[in-house]
Coordinates of C-alpha atoms in Angstrom, one line a residue:
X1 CA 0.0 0.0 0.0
X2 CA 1.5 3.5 -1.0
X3 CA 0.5 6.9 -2.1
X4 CA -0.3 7.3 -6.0
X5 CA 0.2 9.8 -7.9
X6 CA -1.3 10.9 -11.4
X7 CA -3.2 14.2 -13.0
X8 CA -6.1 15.4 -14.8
X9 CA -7.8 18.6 -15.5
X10 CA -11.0 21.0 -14.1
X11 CA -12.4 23.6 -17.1
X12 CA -12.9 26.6 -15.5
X13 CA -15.2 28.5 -18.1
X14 CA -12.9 27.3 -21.4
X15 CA -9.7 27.5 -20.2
X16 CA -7.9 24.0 -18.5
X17 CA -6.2 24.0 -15.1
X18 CA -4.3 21.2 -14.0
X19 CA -5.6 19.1 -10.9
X20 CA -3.1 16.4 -9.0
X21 CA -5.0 13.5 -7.9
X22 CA -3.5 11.7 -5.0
X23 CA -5.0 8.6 -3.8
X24 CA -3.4 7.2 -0.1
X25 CA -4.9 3.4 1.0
X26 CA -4.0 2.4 4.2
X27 CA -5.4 1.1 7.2
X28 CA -8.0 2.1 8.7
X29 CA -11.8 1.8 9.0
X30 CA -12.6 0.5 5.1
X31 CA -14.3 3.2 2.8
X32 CA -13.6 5.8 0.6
X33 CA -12.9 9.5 1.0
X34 CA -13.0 12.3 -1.8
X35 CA -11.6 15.6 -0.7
X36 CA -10.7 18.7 -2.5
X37 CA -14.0 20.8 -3.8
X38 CA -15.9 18.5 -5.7
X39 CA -19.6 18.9 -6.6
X40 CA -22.2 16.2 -6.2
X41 CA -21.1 14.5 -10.4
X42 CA -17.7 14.1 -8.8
X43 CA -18.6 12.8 -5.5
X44 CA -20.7 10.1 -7.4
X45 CA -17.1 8.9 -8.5
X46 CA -16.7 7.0 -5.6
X47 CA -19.7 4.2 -6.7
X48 CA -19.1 4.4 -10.2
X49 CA -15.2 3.9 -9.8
X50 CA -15.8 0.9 -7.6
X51 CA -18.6 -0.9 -9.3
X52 CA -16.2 -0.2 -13.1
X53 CA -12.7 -1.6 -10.7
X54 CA -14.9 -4.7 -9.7
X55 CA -16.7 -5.4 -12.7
X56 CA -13.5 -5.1 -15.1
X57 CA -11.7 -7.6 -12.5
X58 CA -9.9 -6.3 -10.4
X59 CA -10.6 -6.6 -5.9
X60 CA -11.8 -3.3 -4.4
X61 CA -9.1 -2.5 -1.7
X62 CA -10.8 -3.7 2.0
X63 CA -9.1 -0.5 3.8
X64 CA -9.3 3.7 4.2
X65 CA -8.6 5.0 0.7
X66 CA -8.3 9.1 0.9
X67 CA -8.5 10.6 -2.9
X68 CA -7.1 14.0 -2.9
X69 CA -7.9 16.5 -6.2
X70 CA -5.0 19.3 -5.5
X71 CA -5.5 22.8 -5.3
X72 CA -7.5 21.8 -2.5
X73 CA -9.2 25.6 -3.3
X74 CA -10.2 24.9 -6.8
X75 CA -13.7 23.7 -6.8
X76 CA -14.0 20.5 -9.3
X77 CA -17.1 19.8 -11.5
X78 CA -18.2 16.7 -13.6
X79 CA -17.4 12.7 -14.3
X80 CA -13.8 13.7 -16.0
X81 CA -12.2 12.8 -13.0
X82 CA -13.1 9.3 -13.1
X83 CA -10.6 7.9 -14.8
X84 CA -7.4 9.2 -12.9
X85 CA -9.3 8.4 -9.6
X86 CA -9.6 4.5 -11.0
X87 CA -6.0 4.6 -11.9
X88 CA -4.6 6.5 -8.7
X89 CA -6.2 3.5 -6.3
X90 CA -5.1 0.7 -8.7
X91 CA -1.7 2.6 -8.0
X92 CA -2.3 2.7 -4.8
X93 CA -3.5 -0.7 -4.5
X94 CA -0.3 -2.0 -6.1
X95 CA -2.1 -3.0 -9.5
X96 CA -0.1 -0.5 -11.4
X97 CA 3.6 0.6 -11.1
X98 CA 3.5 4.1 -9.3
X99 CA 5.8 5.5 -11.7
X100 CA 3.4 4.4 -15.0
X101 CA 0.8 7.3 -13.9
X102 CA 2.6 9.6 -12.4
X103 CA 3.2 12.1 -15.6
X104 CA 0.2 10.7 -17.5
X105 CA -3.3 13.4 -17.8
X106 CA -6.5 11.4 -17.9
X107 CA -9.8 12.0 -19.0
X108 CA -12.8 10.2 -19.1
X109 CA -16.0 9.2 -17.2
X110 CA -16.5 5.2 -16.2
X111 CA -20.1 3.3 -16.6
X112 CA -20.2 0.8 -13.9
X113 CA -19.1 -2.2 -16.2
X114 CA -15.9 -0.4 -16.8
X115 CA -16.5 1.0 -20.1
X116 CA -15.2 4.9 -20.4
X117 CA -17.6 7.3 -21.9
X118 CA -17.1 10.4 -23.7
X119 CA -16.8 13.8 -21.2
X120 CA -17.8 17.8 -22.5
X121 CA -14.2 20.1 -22.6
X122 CA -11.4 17.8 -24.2
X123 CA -10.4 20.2 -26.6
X124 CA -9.8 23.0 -23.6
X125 CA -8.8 20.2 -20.9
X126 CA -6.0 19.3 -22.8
X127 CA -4.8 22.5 -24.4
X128 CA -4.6 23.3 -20.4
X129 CA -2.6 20.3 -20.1
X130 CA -0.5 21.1 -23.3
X131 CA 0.8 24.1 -21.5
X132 CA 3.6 21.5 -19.4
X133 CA 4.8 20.7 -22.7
X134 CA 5.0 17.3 -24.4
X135 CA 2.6 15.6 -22.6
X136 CA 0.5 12.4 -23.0
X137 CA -3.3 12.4 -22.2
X138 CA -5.3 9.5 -22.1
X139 CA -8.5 10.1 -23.0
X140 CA -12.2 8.2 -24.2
X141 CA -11.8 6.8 -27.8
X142 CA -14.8 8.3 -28.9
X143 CA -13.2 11.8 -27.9
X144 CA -10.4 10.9 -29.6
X145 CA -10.9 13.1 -32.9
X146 CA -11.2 16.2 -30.9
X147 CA -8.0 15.5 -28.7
X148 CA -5.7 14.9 -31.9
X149 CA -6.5 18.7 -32.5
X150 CA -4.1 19.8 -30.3
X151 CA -0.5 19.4 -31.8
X152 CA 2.5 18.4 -29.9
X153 CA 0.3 16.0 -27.3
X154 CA 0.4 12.4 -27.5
X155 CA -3.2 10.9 -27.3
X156 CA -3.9 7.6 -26.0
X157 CA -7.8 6.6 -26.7
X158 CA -9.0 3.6 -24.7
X159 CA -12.4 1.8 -24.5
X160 CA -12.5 0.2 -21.2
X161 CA -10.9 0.4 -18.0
X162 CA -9.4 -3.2 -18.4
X163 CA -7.6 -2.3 -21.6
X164 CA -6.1 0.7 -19.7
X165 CA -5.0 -1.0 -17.1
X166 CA -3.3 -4.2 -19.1
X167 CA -1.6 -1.6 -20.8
X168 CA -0.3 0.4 -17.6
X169 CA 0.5 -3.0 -16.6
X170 CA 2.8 -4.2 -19.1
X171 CA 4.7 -1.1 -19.3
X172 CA 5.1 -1.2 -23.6
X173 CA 6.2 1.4 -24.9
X174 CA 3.8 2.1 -27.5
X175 CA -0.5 1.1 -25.8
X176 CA -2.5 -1.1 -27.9
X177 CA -4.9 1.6 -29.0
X178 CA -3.9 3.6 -32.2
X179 CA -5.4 6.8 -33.1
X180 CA -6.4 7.1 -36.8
X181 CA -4.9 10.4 -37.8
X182 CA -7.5 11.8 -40.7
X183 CA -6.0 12.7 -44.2
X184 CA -8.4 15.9 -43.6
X185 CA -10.8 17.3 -41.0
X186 CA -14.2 17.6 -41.6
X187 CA -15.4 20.7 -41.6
X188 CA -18.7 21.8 -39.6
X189 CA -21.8 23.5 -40.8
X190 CA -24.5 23.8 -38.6
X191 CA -26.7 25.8 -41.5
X192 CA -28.2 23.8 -44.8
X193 CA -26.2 25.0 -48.2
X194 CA -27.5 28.4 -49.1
X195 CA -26.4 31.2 -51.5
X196 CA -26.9 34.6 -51.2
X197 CA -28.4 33.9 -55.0
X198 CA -31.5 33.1 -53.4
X199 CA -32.0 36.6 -52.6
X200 CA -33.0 38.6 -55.2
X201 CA -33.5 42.7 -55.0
X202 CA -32.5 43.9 -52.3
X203 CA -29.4 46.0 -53.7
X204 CA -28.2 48.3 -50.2
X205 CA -29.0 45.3 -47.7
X206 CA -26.7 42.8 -49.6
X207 CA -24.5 45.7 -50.3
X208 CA -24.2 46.1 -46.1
X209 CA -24.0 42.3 -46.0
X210 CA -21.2 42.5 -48.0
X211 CA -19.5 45.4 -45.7
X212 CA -20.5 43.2 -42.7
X213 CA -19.1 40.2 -43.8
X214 CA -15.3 42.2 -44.8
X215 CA -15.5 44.7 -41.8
X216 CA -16.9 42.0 -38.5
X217 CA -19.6 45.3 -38.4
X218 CA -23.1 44.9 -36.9
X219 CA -26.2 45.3 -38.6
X220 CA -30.1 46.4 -38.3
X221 CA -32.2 45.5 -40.8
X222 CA -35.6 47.3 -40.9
X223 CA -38.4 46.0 -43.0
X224 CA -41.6 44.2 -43.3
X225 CA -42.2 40.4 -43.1
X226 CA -41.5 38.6 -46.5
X227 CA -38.6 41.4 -47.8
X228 CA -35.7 38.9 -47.3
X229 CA -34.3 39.7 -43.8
X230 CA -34.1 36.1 -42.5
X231 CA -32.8 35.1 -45.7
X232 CA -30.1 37.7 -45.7
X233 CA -28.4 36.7 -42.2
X234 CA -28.6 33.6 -42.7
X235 CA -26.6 33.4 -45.7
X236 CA -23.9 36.1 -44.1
X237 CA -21.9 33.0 -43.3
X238 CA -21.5 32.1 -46.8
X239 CA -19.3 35.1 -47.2
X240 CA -17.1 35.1 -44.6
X241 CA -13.7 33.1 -44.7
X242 CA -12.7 29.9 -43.1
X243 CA -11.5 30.5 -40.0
X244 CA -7.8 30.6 -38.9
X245 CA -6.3 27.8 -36.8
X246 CA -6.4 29.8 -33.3
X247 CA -9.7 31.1 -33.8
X248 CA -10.6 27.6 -34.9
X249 CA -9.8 25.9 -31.9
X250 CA -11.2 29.0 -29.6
X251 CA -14.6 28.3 -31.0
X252 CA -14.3 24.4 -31.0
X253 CA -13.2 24.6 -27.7
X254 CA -16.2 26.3 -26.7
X255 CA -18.6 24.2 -28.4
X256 CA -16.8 21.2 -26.6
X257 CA -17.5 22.7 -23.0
X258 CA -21.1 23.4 -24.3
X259 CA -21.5 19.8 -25.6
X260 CA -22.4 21.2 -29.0
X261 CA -19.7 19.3 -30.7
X262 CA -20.6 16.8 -33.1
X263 CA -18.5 14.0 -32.9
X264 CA -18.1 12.8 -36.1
X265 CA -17.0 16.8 -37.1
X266 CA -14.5 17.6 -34.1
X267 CA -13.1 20.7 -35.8
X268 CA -14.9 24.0 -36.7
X269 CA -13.5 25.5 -39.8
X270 CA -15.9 27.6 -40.5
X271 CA -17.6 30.7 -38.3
X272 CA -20.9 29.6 -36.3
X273 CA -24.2 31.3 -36.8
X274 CA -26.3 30.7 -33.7
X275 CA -30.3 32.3 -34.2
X276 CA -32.2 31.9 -30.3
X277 CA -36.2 31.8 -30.4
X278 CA -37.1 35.0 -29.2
X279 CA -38.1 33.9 -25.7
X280 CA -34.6 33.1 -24.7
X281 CA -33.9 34.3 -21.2
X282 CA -30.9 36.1 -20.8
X283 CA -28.8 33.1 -19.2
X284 CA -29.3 31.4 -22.3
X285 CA -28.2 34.3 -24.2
X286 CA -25.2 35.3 -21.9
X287 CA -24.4 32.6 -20.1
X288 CA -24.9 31.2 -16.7
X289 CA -26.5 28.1 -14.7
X290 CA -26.4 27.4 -11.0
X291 CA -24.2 24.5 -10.0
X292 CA -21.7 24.7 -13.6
X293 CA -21.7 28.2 -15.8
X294 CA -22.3 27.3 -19.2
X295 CA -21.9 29.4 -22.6
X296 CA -24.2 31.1 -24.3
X297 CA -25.4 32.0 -27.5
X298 CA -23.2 35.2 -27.4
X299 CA -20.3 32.5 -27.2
X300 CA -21.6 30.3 -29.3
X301 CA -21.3 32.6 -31.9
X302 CA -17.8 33.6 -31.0
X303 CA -15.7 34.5 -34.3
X304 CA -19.1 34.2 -36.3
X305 CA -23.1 35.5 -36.4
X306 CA -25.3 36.2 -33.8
X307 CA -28.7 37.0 -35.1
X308 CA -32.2 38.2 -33.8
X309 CA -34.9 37.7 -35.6
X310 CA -38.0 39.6 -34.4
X311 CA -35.6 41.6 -32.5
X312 CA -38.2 44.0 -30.5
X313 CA -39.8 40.8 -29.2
X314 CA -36.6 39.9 -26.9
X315 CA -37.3 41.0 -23.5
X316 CA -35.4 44.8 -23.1
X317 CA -33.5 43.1 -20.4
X318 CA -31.7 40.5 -22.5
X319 CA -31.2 43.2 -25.6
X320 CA -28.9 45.5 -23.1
X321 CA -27.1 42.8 -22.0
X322 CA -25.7 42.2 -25.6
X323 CA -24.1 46.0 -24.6
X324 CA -20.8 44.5 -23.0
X325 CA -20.0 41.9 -24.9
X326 CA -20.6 43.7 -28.4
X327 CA -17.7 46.4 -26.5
X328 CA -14.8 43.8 -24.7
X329 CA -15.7 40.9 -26.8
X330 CA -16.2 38.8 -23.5
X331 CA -18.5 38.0 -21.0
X332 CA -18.3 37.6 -17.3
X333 CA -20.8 35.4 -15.4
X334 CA -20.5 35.5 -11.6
X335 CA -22.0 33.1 -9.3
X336 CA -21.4 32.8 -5.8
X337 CA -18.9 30.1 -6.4
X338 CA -16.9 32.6 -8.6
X339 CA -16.6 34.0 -11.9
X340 CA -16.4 32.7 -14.9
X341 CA -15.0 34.9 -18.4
X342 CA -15.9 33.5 -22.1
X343 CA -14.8 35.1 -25.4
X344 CA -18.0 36.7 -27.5
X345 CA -16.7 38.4 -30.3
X346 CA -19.3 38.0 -32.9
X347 CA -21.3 40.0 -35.5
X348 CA -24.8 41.0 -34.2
X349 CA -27.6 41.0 -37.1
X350 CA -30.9 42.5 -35.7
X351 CA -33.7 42.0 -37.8
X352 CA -37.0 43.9 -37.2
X353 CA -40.9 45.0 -38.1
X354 CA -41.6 48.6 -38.3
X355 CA -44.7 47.8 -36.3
X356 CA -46.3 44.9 -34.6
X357 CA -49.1 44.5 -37.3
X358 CA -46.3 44.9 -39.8
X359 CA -48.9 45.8 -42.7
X360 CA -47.3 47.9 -45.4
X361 CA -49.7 50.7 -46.5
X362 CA -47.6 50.9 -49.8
X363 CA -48.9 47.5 -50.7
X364 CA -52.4 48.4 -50.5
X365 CA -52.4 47.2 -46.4
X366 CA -53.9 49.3 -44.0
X367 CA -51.5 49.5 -40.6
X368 CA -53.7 49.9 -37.9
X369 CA -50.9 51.1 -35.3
X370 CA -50.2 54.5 -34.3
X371 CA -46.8 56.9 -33.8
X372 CA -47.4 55.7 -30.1
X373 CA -47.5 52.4 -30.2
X374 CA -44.7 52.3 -33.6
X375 CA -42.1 54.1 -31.4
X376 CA -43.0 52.0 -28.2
X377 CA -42.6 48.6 -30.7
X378 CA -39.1 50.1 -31.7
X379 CA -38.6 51.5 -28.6
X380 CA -37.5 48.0 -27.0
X381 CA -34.3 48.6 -28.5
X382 CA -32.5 51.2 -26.8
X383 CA -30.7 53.7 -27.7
X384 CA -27.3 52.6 -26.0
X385 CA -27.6 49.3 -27.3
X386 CA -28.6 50.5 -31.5
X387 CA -25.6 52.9 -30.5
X388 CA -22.9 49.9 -30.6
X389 CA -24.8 48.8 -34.1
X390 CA -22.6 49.9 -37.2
X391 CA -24.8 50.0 -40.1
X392 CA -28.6 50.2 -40.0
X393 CA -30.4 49.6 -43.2
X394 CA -34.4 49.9 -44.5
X395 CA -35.4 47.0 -46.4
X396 CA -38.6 47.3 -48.8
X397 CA -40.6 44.8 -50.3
X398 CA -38.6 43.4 -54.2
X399 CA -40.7 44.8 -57.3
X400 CA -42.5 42.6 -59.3
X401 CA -40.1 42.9 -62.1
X402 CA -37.0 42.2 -59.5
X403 CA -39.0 38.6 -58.8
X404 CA -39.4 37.9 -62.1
X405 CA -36.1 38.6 -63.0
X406 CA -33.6 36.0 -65.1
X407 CA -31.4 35.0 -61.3
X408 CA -28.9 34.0 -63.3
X409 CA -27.4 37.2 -63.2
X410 CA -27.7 37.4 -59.5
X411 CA -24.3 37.4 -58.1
X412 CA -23.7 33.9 -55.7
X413 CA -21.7 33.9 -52.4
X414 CA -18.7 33.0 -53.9
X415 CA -18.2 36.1 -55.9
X416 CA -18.9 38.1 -52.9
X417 CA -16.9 36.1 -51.0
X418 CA -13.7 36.3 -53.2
X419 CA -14.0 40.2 -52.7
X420 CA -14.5 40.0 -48.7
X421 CA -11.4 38.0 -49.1
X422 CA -9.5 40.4 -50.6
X423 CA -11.0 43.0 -48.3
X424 CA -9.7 41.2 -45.1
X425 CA -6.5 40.2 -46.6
X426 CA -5.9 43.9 -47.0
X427 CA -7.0 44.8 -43.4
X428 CA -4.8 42.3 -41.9
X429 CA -1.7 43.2 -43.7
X430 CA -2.8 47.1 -42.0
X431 CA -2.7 45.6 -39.0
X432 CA -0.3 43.3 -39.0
X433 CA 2.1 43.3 -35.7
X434 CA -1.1 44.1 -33.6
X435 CA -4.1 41.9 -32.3
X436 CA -6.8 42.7 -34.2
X437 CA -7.3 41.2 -37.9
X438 CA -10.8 43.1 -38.4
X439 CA -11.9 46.9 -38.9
X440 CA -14.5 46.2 -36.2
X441 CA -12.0 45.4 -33.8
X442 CA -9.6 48.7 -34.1
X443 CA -9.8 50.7 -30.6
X444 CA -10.7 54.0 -30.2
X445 CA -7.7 55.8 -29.3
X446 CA -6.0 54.2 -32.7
X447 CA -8.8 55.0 -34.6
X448 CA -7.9 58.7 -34.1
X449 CA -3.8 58.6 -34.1
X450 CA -3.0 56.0 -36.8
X451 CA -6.1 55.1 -38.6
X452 CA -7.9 58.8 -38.7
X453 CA -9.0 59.7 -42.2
X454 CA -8.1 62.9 -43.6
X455 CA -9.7 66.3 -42.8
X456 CA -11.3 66.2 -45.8
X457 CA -12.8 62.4 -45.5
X458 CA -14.0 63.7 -42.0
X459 CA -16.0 66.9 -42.5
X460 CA -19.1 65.1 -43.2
X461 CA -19.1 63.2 -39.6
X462 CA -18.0 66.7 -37.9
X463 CA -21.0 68.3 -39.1
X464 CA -23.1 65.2 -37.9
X465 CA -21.4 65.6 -34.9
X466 CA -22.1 69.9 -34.1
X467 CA -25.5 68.6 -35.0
X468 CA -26.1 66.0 -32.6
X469 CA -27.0 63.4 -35.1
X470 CA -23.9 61.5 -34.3
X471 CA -22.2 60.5 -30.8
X472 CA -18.6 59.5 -29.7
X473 CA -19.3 55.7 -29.9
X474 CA -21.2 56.5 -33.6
X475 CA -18.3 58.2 -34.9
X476 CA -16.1 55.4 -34.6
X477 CA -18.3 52.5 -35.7
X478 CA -18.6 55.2 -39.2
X479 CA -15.0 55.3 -39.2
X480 CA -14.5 51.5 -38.6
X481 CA -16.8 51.0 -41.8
X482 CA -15.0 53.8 -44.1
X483 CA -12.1 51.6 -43.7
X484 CA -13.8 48.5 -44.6
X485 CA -16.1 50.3 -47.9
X486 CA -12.0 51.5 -48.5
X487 CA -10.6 48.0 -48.1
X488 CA -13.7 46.8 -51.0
X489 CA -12.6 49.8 -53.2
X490 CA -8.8 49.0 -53.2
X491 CA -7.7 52.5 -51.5
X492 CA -5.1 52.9 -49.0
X493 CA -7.1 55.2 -47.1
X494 CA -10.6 56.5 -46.9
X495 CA -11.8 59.4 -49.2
X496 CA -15.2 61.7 -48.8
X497 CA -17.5 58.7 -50.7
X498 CA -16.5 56.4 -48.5
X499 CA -17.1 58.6 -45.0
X500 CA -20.4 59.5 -47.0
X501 CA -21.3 56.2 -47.4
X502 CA -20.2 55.2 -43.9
X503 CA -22.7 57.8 -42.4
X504 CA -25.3 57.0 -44.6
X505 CA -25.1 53.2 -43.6
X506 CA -25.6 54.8 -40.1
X507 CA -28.2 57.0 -40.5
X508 CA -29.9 54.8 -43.2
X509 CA -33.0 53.6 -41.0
X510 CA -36.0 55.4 -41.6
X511 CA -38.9 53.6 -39.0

């Protein structure tokens, strides 16, 4: 009987920290104790670890074991801890050399015949671990996919406790259980295969899709039912690139902790476009839950598109808490157990009615609501809140001769997409040297040193501003998109048509 010693790892938000677990049997009065912050998943370890140890063959020990999780002051959450509490007994117990464990990270959670199951967080779990270096992680085989994604760790994937332990046991140097490296990683799509084709008319709202899509700017679209706004965001992601290899495992990472990872599709490739129901509560749109903090949909749709459809009909209480995100591109959710930060830097698309009847009177409709009730309808989202949006755009109902139209001289998502390519590539060659790889993301204070237009480009914004049309906040978001509507005209810097076009992009809602 000795003291065993092996590791595994807590996901605090979507970031990995490292946990020691020590497991002492001795003598004693026979039982098991689990110290060290853990919540009522991990104190369940205790039955499922013995019922998996007896049922894959090997003898519970008959004295005092004491299972440690170090930093004693780190509270610990979930079945991921199974596995290296199963391993740190057999140590213990003598079943498995000491030394075989003792720079091993597993991860994993055990069904009472031994099998080990698939756990939420590998991706983050073991980029935490990867931080010690070259490590080896053992982890479930069907989680295996989504561990290889990390480079310089070397993955074990095992079954069943029993295979685990034969392995430990003989002491080879290379386990049983080979990972299948893939010639290419699927790529994820969580939208059907639309083209921005299917939209016909519409020439200023694709023309700010377009900006959107080059810049990472927000947008409100304003319009009646039927004029394309649904169709519009959703096909947004059809212009925007593939995502780069940090970004890509940020987002996958978070989708892992969230359990929205499909497993036959471990990587995202491309940007996410998340769409909540309009009766979302703001935990589901932020964040939150009581005993574990879970993303939300503003995290979700980190490095891609939020949208609201129906917008208005949020409640005004989830809208303005979109405020600090769409600033620090982060969210903080505190619970009395702590706080807990996830990245949300996404695009916002608002779509919205002018009215709650939404009847068009230049269609023959008769509205039946007044100014009263149109500017308390439109009044649900506030001022601060429209203030952080970029570009705000009108949409009318497509003429008959736009419908009727020959589409094949519609331009498709690719051709838009080749010309947001170019866009970015010259925006990131701007920045390059500094963090941000987006217009949308330049600060302020840069904005009006390095990036400022010339005095000519600005005086229509001045004007805007001694008028009061246009605030601090509103005269950066135009800036931010007269670099972009530069970056799509192949100019160096912005001129007068594209400040012009900026501020007309920001004035352009008429309710």
């Amino acid at each position: 009987m000795a003291v065993a010693r092996t590791r595994s790892v807590a996901v605090i938000g979507v970031a990995g920290r490292t946990v020691e677990v020590e497991a002492d049997v001795g003598n004693g009065l026979a039982g098991i104790h689990l110290i060290g912050l853990p919540d009522t998943a991990l104190s369940e370890a205790r039955d499922r670890v013995r019922s998996a140890m007896v049922n894959s063959s090997y003898p519970w020990p008959d004295a005092r074991i004491i299972v440690s999780l170090f930093p004693a002051s780190l509270p610990k959450r979930g079945s991921q801890f199974d596995l290296a509490i199963a391993v740190a007994i057999l140590s213990a117990a003598g079943v498995i050399p000491v030394d075989r464990i003792a720079e091993l990270f597993f991860l994993g959670e055990l069904g009472l015949d031994g099998r080990i199951r698939p756990v939420r967080g590998v991706l983050p779990s073991i980029l935490g671990a990867a931080k010690h270096g070259d490590v080896t992680v053992v982890v479930p085989a069907a989680n295996s996919a989504e561990a290889a994604l990390v480079p310089n760790v070397k993955v074990i994937p095992v079954s069943h406790l029993r295979q685990l332990v034969e392995w430990l046991r003989r002491g080879d140097d290379e386990p049983e259980p080979q990972i299948e490296e893939p010639a290419e990683l699927p790529k994820f799509t969580d939208h059907p295969a639309v083209d921005l084709a299917d939209v016909v008319g519409q020439p200023v709202a694709r023309r700010a899709l377009e900006v959107c899509a080059a810049g990472g700017h927000n947008l409100w679209m304003l319009g009646p039912p039927g004029t394309g706004k649904t169709m519009l965001a959703e096909r947004l992601p059809t212009l925007l690139p593939d995502l780069e290899l940090d970004h890509a495992l940020e987002v996958t990472a978070i989708h892992s902790v969230a359990g929205a990872l499909p497993p036959n599709a471990p990587m995202m490739s491309r940007p996410p476009f998340v769409s909540p129901h309009h009766t979302a509560t703001s935990a589901a749109i932020i964040g939150g839950g009581s005993a574990v903090v879970r993303p939300g949909a503003v995290s979700l749709a980190h490095r891609g598109v939020l949208f609201l459809d129906e917008a208005p009909e949020f409640p005004r209480h989830v809208l303005d808490a979109l405020r600090q995100p769409l600033e620090s591109g982060r969210v903080t959710v505190s619970r009395s157990a702590g706080s807990v930060t996830f990245p949300a830097r996404f695009m916002l698309i608002l779509a919205a009615n002018p009215c709650p009847c939404a009847q068009t009177e230049d269609q023959g409709e008769t509205c039946k609501c007044t100014p009263t009730i149109r500017r308390r309808y439109l009044g649900r989202l506030s001022g601060p809140l429209l203030d952080r949006i970029d570009m705000k755009v009108t949409v009318v109902r497509s003429s008959r001769r736009e419908l009727l139209a020959d589409r094949q001289f519609v331009e498709t998502s690719k051709t838009v997409a080749e010309r947001v390519l170019i866009a970015r590539e010259r925006a990131a060659k701007r920045l390059a040297g500094t963090p941000w790889r987006t217009n949308a993301e330049i600060p302020s204070s840069l904005l009006h040193s390095d990036y400022r237009p010339s005095n000519d480009a600005m005086k229509p914004m001045t004007s805007c501003l001694d008028s009061g049309t246009l605030t601090a906040r509103g005269l950066d978001r135009v800036v931010r998109v007269a670099w972009t509507l530069a970056d799509l005209a192949n100019k160096d810097t912005p001129e007068q048509d594209e400040t012009n076009a900026a501020l007309s992009f920001w004035l352009g809602v008429k309710s």
